[in-house]
Each structure stands twice: as structure tokens, then as C-alpha cells.
Short mmCIF file of N, CA and C in Angstrom, two decimals:
data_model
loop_
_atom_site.label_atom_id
_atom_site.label_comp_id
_atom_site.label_asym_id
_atom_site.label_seq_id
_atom_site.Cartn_x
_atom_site.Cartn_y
_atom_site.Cartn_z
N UNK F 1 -40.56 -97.00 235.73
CA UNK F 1 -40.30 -97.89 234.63
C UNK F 1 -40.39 -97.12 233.32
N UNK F 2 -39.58 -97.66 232.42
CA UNK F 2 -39.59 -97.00 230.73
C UNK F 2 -40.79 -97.67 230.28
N UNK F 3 -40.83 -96.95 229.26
CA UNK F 3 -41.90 -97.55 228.10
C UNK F 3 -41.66 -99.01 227.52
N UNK F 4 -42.12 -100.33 227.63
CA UNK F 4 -41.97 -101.13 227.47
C UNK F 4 -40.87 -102.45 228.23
N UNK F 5 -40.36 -101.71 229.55
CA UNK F 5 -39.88 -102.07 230.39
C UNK F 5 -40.53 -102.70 231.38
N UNK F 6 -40.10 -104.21 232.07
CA UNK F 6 -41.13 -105.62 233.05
C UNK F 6 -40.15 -104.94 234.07
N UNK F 7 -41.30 -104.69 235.57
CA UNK F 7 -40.27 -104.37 236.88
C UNK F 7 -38.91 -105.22 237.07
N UNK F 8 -38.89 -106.09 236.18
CA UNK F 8 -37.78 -106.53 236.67
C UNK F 8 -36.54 -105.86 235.70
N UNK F 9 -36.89 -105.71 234.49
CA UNK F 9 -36.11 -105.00 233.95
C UNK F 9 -35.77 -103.25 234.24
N UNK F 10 -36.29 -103.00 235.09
CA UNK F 10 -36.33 -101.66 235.73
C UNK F 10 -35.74 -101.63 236.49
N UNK F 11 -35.89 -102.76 237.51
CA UNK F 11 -34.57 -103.21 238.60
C UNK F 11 -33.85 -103.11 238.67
N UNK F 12 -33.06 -103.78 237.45
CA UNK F 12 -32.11 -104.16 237.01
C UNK F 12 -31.22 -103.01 236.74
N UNK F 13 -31.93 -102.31 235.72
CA UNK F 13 -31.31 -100.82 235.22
C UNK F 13 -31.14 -99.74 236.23
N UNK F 14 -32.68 -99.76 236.66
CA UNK F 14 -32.08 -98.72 238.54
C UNK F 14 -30.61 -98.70 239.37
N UNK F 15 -30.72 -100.14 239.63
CA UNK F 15 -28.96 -100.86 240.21
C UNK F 15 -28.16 -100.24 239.70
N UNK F 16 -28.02 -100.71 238.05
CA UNK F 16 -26.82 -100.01 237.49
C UNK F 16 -26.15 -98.77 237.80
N UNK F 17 -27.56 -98.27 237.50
CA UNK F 17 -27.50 -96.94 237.36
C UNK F 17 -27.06 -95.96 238.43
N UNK F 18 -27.72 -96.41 239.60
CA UNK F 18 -27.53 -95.98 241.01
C UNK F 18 -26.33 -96.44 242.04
N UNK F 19 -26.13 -97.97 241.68
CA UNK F 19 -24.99 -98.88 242.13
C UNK F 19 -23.97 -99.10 241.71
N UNK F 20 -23.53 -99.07 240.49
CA UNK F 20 -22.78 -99.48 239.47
C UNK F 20 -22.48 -101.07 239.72
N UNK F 21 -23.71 -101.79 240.27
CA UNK F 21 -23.41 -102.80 240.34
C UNK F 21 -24.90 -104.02 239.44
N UNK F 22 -24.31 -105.09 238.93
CA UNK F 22 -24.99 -105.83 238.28
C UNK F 22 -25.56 -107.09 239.14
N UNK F 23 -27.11 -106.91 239.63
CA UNK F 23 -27.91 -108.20 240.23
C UNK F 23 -28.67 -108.90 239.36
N UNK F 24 -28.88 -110.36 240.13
CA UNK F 24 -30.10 -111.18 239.65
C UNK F 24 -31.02 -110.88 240.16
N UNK F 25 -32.02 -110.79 239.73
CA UNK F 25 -33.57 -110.71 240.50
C UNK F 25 -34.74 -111.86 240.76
N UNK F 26 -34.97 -111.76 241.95
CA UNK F 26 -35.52 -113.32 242.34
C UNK F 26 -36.63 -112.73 242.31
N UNK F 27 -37.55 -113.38 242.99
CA UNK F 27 -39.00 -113.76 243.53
C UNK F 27 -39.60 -112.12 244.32
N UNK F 28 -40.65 -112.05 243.14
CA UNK F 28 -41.26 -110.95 244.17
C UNK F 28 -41.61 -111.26 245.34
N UNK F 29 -41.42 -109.85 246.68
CA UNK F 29 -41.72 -110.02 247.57
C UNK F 29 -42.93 -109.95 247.79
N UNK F 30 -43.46 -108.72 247.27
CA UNK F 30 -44.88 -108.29 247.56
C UNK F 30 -44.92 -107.00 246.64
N UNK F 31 -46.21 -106.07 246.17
CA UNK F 31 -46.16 -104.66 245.82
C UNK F 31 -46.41 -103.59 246.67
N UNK F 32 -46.05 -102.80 246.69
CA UNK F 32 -46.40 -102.24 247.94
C UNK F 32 -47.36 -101.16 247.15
N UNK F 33 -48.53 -100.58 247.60
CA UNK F 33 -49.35 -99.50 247.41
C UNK F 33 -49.01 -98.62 248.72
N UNK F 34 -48.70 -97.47 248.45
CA UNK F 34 -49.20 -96.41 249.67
C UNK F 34 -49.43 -94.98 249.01
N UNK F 35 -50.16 -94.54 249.55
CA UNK F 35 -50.45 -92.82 248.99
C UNK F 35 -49.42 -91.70 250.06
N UNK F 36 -48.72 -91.28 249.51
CA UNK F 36 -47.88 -90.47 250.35
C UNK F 36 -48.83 -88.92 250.17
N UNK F 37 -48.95 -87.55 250.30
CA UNK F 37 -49.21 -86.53 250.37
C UNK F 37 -49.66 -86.03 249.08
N UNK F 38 -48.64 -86.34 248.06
CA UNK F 38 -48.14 -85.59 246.32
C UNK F 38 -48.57 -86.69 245.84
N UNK F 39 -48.43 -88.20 245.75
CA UNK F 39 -48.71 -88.93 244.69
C UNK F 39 -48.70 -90.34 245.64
N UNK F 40 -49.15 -91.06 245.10
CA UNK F 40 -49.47 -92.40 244.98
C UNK F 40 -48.45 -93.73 244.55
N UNK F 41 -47.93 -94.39 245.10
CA UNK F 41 -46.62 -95.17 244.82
C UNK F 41 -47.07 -96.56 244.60
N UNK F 42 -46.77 -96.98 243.65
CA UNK F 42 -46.77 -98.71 243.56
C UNK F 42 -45.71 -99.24 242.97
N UNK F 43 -45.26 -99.84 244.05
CA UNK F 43 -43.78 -100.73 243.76
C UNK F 43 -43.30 -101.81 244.35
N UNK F 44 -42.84 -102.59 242.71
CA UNK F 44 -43.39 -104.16 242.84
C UNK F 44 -41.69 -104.46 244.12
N UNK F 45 -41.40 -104.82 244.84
CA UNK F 45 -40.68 -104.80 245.48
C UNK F 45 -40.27 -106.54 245.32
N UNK F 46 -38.59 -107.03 245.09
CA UNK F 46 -38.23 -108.45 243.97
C UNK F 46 -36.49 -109.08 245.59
N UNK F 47 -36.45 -110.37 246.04
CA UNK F 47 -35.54 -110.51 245.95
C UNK F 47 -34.47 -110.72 245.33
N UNK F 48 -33.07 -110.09 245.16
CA UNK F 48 -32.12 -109.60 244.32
C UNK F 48 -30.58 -110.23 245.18
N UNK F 49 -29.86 -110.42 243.94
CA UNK F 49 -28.43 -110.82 244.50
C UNK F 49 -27.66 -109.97 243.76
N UNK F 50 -26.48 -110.01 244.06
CA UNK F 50 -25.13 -109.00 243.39
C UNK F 50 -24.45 -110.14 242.93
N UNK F 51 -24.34 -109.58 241.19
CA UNK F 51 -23.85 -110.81 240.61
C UNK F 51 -22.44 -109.70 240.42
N UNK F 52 -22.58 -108.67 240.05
CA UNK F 52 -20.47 -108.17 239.65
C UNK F 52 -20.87 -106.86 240.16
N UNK F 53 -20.16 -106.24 240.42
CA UNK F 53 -20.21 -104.06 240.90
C UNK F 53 -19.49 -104.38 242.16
N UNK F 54 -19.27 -102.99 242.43
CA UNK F 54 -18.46 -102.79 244.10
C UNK F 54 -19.44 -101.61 244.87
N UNK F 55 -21.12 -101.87 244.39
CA UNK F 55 -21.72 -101.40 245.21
C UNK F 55 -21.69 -99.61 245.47
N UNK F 56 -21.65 -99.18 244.63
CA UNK F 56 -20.74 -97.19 244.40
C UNK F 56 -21.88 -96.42 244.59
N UNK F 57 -22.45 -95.81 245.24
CA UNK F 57 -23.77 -94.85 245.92
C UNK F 57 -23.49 -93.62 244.62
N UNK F 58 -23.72 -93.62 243.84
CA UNK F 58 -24.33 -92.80 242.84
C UNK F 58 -25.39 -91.30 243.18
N UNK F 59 -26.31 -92.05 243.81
CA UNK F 59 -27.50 -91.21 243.90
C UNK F 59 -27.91 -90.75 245.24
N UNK F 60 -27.68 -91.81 246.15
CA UNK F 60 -27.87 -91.66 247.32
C UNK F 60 -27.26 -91.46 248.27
N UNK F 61 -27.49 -90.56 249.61
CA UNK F 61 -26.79 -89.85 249.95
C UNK F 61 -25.92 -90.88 251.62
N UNK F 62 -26.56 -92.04 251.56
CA UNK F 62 -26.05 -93.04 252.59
C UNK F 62 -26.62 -94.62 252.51
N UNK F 63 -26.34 -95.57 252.67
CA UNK F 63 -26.64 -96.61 252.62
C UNK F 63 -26.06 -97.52 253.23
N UNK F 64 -26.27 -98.80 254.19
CA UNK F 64 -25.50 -99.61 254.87
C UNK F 64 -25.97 -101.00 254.72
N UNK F 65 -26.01 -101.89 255.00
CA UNK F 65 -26.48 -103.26 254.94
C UNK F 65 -26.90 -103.75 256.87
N UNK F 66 -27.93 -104.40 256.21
CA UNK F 66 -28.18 -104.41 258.04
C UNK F 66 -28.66 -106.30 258.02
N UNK F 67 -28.67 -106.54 258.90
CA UNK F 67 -28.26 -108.01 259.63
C UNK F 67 -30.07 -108.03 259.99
N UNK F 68 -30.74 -109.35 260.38
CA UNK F 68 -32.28 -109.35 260.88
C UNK F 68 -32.42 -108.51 262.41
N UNK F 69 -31.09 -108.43 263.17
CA UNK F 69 -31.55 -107.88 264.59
C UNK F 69 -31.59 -106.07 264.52
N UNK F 70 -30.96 -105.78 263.10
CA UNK F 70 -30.66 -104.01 262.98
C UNK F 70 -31.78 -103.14 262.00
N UNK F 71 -32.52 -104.58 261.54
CA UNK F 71 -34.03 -103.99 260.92
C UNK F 71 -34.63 -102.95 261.31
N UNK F 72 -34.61 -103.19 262.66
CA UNK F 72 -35.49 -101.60 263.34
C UNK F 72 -34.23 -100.83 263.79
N UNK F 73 -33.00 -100.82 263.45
CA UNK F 73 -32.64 -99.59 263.50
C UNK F 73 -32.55 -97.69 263.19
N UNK F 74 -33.36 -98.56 261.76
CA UNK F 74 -33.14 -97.39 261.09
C UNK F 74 -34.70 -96.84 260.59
N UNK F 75 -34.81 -95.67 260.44
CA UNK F 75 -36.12 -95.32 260.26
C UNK F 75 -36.65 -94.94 258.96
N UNK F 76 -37.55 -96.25 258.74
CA UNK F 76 -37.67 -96.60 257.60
C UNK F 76 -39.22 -95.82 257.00
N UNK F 77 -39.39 -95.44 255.26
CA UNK F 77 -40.43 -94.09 255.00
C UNK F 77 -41.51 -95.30 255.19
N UNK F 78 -42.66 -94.65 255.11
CA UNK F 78 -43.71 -94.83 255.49
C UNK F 78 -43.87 -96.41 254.54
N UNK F 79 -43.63 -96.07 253.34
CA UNK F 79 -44.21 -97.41 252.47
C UNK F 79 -42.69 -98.43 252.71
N UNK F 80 -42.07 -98.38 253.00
CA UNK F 80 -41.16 -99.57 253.40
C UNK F 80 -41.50 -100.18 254.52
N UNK F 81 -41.77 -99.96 255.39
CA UNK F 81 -42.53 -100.30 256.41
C UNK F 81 -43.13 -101.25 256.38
N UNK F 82 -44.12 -101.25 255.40
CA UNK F 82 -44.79 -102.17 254.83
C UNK F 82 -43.90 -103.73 254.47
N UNK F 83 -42.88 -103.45 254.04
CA UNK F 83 -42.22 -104.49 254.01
C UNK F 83 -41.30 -105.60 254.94
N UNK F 84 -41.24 -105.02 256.03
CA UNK F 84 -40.00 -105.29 256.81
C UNK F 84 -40.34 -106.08 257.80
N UNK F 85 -41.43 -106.81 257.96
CA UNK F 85 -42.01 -107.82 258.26
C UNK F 85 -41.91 -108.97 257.81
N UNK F 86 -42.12 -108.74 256.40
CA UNK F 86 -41.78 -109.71 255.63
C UNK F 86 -40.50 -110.22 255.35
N UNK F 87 -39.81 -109.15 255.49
CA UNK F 87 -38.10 -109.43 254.97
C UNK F 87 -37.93 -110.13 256.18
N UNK F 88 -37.96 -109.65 257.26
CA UNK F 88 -37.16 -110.46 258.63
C UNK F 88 -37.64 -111.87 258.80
N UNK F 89 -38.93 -112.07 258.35
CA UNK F 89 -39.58 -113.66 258.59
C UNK F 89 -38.53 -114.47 257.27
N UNK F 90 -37.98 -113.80 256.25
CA UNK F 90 -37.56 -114.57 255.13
C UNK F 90 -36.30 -114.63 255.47
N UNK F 91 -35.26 -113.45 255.98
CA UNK F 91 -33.94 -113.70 256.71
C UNK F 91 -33.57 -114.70 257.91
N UNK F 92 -32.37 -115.19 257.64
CA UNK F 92 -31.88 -116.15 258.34
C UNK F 92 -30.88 -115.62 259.36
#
């Protein structure tokens, strides 16, 4: 986050930035704390919709969209993990 920037406004700008695409941001999910090796991570983790963009991978080097049964497909870092419990009980 910037200096004087609310996670949600960080969100927001990340997307852009990374997506070239513009979301709403809903309801936090949860924050996640985990200590990885080098540093310490806390991140407020928000449900989000795609309001305009065509979704353009900027930064990252792959990305796909996955359905509730392809959750455990993919092998997810240590602090996401944390989440994906939660996401599948909230997916339909």
C-alpha cells in the first residue's frame, strides 16, 4: 500500500496496474498473516468484480480462472492456502 492509501484503494490500483482491468471491491474475506523465510506478509484479502478491462497479465507470468471443483488444482503458496477454504464454502 502507498502512503495514505485504504486496502481497498490498493486493490484497486494493483488491478489496474497489473490487469489493465477496472473492479469493484466487496466484502473482506479475511487477512491473512503468514511469515514466509525473508519477511512477514499481511494481506487484507476483499471480494472483487470486473467492472471494464480485458483482463491483460502485465506482471504475471500465468493466470487462469478456476471453477469450485479445480481449487485444488493448482498449487497454491503457502499463505493462500489459508484462504481456499473459505473461498470454496462462499462459491456456488
Amino acid at each position: 500500500m502507498e502512503p495514505g492509501e485504504t486496502p481497498q484503494q490498493a486493490l484497486i490500483r494493483e488491478i489496474i496496474e497489473e490487469l489493465d482491468t477496472e473492479i469493484k471491491v466487496g466484502e473482506l474475506i479475511d487477512t491473512v498473516e503468514y511469515d514466509y523465510p525473508t519477511f512477514h506478509l499481511s494481506m487484507d484479502c476483499f471480494w472483487a468484480e470486473v467492472k471494464a478491462g480485458h483482463l491483460e497479465l502485465k506482471e504475471a507470468e500465468a493466470a487462469k480462472w478456476l471453477t469450485k471443483d479445480q481449487l485444488d488444482s493448482v498449487t497454491w503458496l503457502p499463505a493462500d492456502i489459508l484462504l481456499i477454504d473459505q473461498i470454496r464454502k462462499c462459491m456456488k
